[in-house]
């Protein structure tokens, strides 16, 4: 069975990802702190991947931010991430490489 997000956690993440587009420095700082805290959550990578690939209705820039955070987290925590999670990320990303959104496609 494919991984499915908790709707409340997904909504919270979507709010944070949307706030990355804010021009307000205070909002940006608070947002970055919360996103950094989420790195400690075990399935944070799955949430980012889900937003990037499955939330076609979300704005392209929001999905692209999820992709960039995903890339950075994998790069920084590569040794700590279970192999099955890395394989899941790889397979899902390759399947989505032809996304209709140009920004998302370039991020992938």
Coordinates of N, CA and C in Angstrom, one line a residue:
X1 N 0.8 -1.2 0.0 CA 0.0 0.0 0.0 C 0.9 1.2 0.0
X2 N 0.5 2.2 -0.8 CA 1.3 3.4 -0.9 C 1.0 4.3 0.3
X3 N 2.1 5.0 0.7 CA 2.0 5.9 1.8 C 1.0 7.0 1.6
X4 N 0.2 7.3 2.7 CA -0.8 8.4 2.6 C -0.6 9.3 3.8
X5 N -0.7 10.7 3.5 CA -0.5 11.6 4.6 C -1.6 11.8 5.5
X6 N -1.4 12.2 6.7 CA -2.4 12.6 7.7 C -2.9 14.0 7.2
X7 N -4.2 14.1 6.9 CA -4.8 15.4 6.4 C -4.4 16.6 7.2
X8 N -4.5 16.5 8.5 CA -4.1 17.7 9.3 C -2.7 18.1 9.2
X9 N -1.8 17.1 9.2 CA -0.4 17.4 9.0 C -0.1 17.9 7.6
X10 N -0.8 17.4 6.6 CA -0.6 17.9 5.3 C -1.1 19.3 5.1
X11 N -2.2 19.7 5.8 CA -2.7 21.1 5.7 C -1.7 22.0 6.4
X12 N -1.1 21.6 7.5 CA -0.1 22.4 8.2 C 1.1 22.6 7.3
X13 N 1.6 21.6 6.7 CA 2.7 21.7 5.8 C 2.4 22.6 4.6
X14 N 1.2 22.5 4.0 CA 0.8 23.3 2.9 C 0.8 24.8 3.3
X15 N 0.4 25.1 4.5 CA 0.4 26.5 5.0 C 1.8 27.0 5.1
X16 N 2.7 26.2 5.6 CA 4.1 26.5 5.7 C 4.7 26.7 4.4
X17 N 4.5 25.8 3.5 CA 5.0 25.9 2.1 C 4.5 27.2 1.4
X18 N 3.2 27.5 1.6 CA 2.7 28.7 1.0 C 3.3 29.9 1.6
X19 N 3.6 29.9 2.9 CA 4.1 31.1 3.5 C 5.6 31.3 3.1
X20 N 6.2 30.4 2.4 CA 7.6 30.7 1.9 C 7.5 31.7 0.8
X21 N 6.4 32.0 0.3 CA 6.2 33.0 -0.8 C 5.9 34.4 -0.2
X22 N 5.8 34.5 1.1 CA 5.5 35.8 1.8 C 6.7 36.8 1.7
X23 N 6.3 38.0 1.6 CA 7.3 39.1 1.5 C 7.7 39.6 2.9
X24 N 7.0 39.2 3.9 CA 7.2 39.6 5.3 C 8.3 38.8 5.9
X25 N 9.4 39.5 6.4 CA 10.6 38.8 6.9 C 10.2 38.0 8.2
X26 N 9.4 38.6 9.0 CA 9.0 37.9 10.3 C 8.3 36.6 9.9
X27 N 7.4 36.6 9.0 CA 6.7 35.4 8.6 C 7.7 34.4 8.0
X28 N 8.6 34.8 7.2 CA 9.6 34.0 6.7 C 10.5 33.3 7.7
X29 N 10.9 34.1 8.7 CA 11.8 33.5 9.8 C 11.0 32.5 10.6
X30 N 9.8 32.8 11.0 CA 9.0 31.9 11.8 C 8.7 30.6 11.0
X31 N 8.4 30.8 9.7 CA 8.2 29.7 8.8 C 9.4 28.8 8.7
X32 N 10.6 29.4 8.5 CA 11.8 28.6 8.4 C 12.1 27.8 9.7
X33 N 11.8 28.4 10.8 CA 12.0 27.7 12.1 C 11.1 26.5 12.2
X34 N 9.8 26.6 11.8 CA 8.9 25.5 11.8 C 9.3 24.4 10.8
X35 N 9.7 24.8 9.6 CA 10.1 23.8 8.6 C 11.3 23.1 9.1
X36 N 12.2 23.8 9.8 CA 13.4 23.1 10.3 C 13.0 22.1 11.4
X37 N 12.0 22.4 12.2 CA 11.6 21.5 13.3 C 10.9 20.3 12.7
X38 N 10.3 20.4 11.5 CA 9.6 19.3 10.9 C 10.6 18.3 10.4
X39 N 11.9 18.7 10.2 CA 12.9 17.8 9.7 C 13.1 16.6 10.7
X40 N 12.7 16.8 11.9 CA 12.8 15.7 12.9 C 11.7 14.7 12.8
X41 N 10.6 15.0 12.1 CA 9.5 14.1 11.9 C 9.9 13.0 10.9
X42 N 9.6 11.7 11.3 CA 10.1 10.6 10.6 C 9.6 10.6 9.1
X43 N 8.4 10.9 8.9 CA 7.9 10.8 7.5 C 7.8 12.2 6.8
X44 N 8.6 13.1 7.3 CA 8.6 14.5 6.6 C 9.0 14.4 5.1
X45 N 9.9 13.5 4.8 CA 10.3 13.4 3.4 C 9.1 12.9 2.6
X46 N 8.3 12.0 3.1 CA 7.2 11.5 2.4 C 6.2 12.6 2.2
X47 N 6.0 13.5 3.2 CA 5.1 14.6 3.0 C 5.5 15.5 1.9
X48 N 6.8 15.8 1.9 CA 7.4 16.7 0.8 C 7.2 16.1 -0.6
X49 N 7.5 14.8 -0.6 CA 7.3 14.0 -1.9 C 5.9 14.0 -2.3
X50 N 5.0 13.8 -1.4 CA 3.5 13.8 -1.7 C 3.1 15.2 -2.3
X51 N 3.5 16.3 -1.6 CA 3.1 17.6 -2.1 C 3.7 17.8 -3.5
X52 N 5.0 17.5 -3.7 CA 5.6 17.7 -5.0 C 4.9 16.9 -6.1
X53 N 4.6 15.7 -5.9 CA 4.1 14.8 -6.9 C 2.6 14.6 -7.0
X54 N 2.0 14.6 -5.9 CA 0.5 14.2 -5.9 C -0.4 15.4 -5.9
X55 N 0.0 16.5 -5.4 CA -0.9 17.7 -5.2 C -0.9 18.5 -6.5
X56 N -1.4 18.0 -7.5 CA -1.4 18.7 -8.8 C -2.2 20.0 -8.7
X57 N -3.2 20.1 -7.8 CA -4.0 21.3 -7.7 C -3.3 22.4 -6.9
X58 N -2.2 22.1 -6.3 CA -1.4 23.2 -5.6 C -0.6 24.0 -6.6
X59 N -0.3 25.2 -6.2 CA 0.5 26.1 -7.0 C 1.9 25.6 -7.3
X60 N 2.3 25.8 -8.5 CA 3.6 25.3 -8.9 C 4.8 25.7 -8.0
X61 N 4.8 27.0 -7.6 CA 5.9 27.4 -6.7 C 5.9 26.7 -5.4
X62 N 4.7 26.4 -4.9 CA 4.6 25.7 -3.6 C 5.1 24.3 -3.7
X63 N 4.7 23.6 -4.8 CA 5.2 22.2 -5.1 C 6.7 22.2 -5.3
X64 N 7.2 23.3 -6.0 CA 8.7 23.4 -6.2 C 9.4 23.5 -4.9
X65 N 8.9 24.3 -4.0 CA 9.5 24.5 -2.7 C 9.6 23.2 -2.0
X66 N 8.5 22.4 -2.1 CA 8.5 21.1 -1.4 C 9.6 20.2 -2.1
X67 N 9.8 20.3 -3.4 CA 10.8 19.6 -4.0 C 12.2 20.0 -3.6
X68 N 12.4 21.3 -3.5 CA 13.8 21.8 -3.1 C 14.1 21.4 -1.6
X69 N 13.1 21.4 -0.8 CA 13.2 21.0 0.6 C 13.5 19.5 0.7
X70 N 12.8 18.7 -0.2 CA 13.1 17.3 -0.3 C 14.5 17.0 -0.7
X71 N 15.0 17.7 -1.7 CA 16.3 17.5 -2.2 C 17.3 17.8 -1.1
X72 N 17.2 19.0 -0.4 CA 18.1 19.4 0.6 C 18.1 18.4 1.8
X73 N 16.9 17.9 2.2 CA 16.9 17.0 3.3 C 17.5 15.7 2.9
X74 N 17.3 15.2 1.7 CA 17.9 13.9 1.3 C 19.4 14.1 1.3
X75 N 19.9 15.2 0.7 CA 21.3 15.5 0.6 C 21.9 15.6 2.0
X76 N 21.3 16.3 3.0 CA 21.9 16.5 4.3 C 21.8 15.3 5.2
X77 N 20.7 14.5 5.0 CA 20.5 13.4 5.9 C 20.6 12.0 5.2
X78 N 21.2 12.0 4.1 CA 21.3 10.8 3.3 C 21.6 9.5 4.1
X79 N 22.6 9.6 4.9 CA 23.1 8.4 5.7 C 22.0 8.0 6.7
X80 N 21.2 8.9 7.2 CA 20.2 8.6 8.2 C 18.9 8.0 7.6
X81 N 18.7 8.3 6.4 CA 17.4 7.9 5.8 C 17.4 6.4 5.4
X82 N 16.4 5.7 5.8 CA 16.3 4.2 5.5 C 16.4 4.0 4.0
X83 N 17.0 3.0 3.5 CA 17.2 2.7 2.1 C 15.8 2.5 1.4
X84 N 14.8 1.9 2.1 CA 13.5 1.8 1.4 C 12.8 3.1 1.2
X85 N 13.1 4.1 2.0 CA 12.5 5.4 1.8 C 13.2 6.1 0.6
X86 N 14.6 6.0 0.6 CA 15.3 6.5 -0.6 C 14.8 5.9 -1.9
X87 N 14.6 4.6 -1.9 CA 14.1 3.9 -3.1 C 12.7 4.4 -3.5
X88 N 11.9 4.6 -2.5 CA 10.5 5.1 -2.7 C 10.6 6.5 -3.4
X89 N 11.5 7.4 -2.8 CA 11.6 8.7 -3.4 C 12.1 8.7 -4.8
X90 N 13.1 7.8 -5.1 CA 13.6 7.7 -6.4 C 12.5 7.2 -7.4
X91 N 11.8 6.2 -7.1 CA 10.8 5.6 -8.0 C 9.7 6.7 -8.2
X92 N 9.2 7.3 -7.2 CA 8.1 8.3 -7.3 C 8.6 9.5 -8.1
X93 N 9.8 9.9 -7.9 CA 10.3 11.1 -8.6 C 10.5 10.8 -10.1
X94 N 11.0 9.6 -10.4 CA 11.2 9.2 -11.8 C 9.8 9.1 -12.5
X95 N 8.8 8.6 -11.8 CA 7.5 8.5 -12.4 C 6.9 9.8 -12.7
X96 N 7.2 10.8 -12.0 CA 6.6 12.1 -12.1 C 7.4 13.1 -12.9
X97 N 8.5 12.7 -13.5 CA 9.4 13.5 -14.2 C 8.8 14.3 -15.4
X98 N 7.7 13.8 -15.9 CA 6.9 14.5 -17.0 C 5.8 15.4 -16.5
X99 N 5.9 15.9 -15.3 CA 4.8 16.7 -14.8 C 4.5 17.9 -15.7
X100 N 3.2 18.3 -15.7 CA 2.8 19.3 -16.6 C 3.3 20.7 -16.2
X101 N 3.6 20.9 -15.0 CA 4.1 22.2 -14.5 C 5.6 22.3 -14.8
X102 N 6.0 23.3 -15.5 CA 7.4 23.4 -15.9 C 8.3 23.6 -14.7
X103 N 7.9 24.4 -13.7 CA 8.7 24.6 -12.5 C 8.9 23.3 -11.7
X104 N 7.8 22.6 -11.6 CA 7.9 21.3 -10.9 C 8.8 20.3 -11.7
X105 N 8.6 20.3 -13.0 CA 9.4 19.4 -13.8 C 10.9 19.7 -13.7
X106 N 11.2 21.0 -13.7 CA 12.6 21.4 -13.5 C 13.2 21.0 -12.1
X107 N 12.3 21.1 -11.1 CA 12.7 20.8 -9.8 C 13.0 19.3 -9.7
X108 N 12.1 18.5 -10.3 CA 12.3 17.1 -10.3 C 13.6 16.7 -11.0

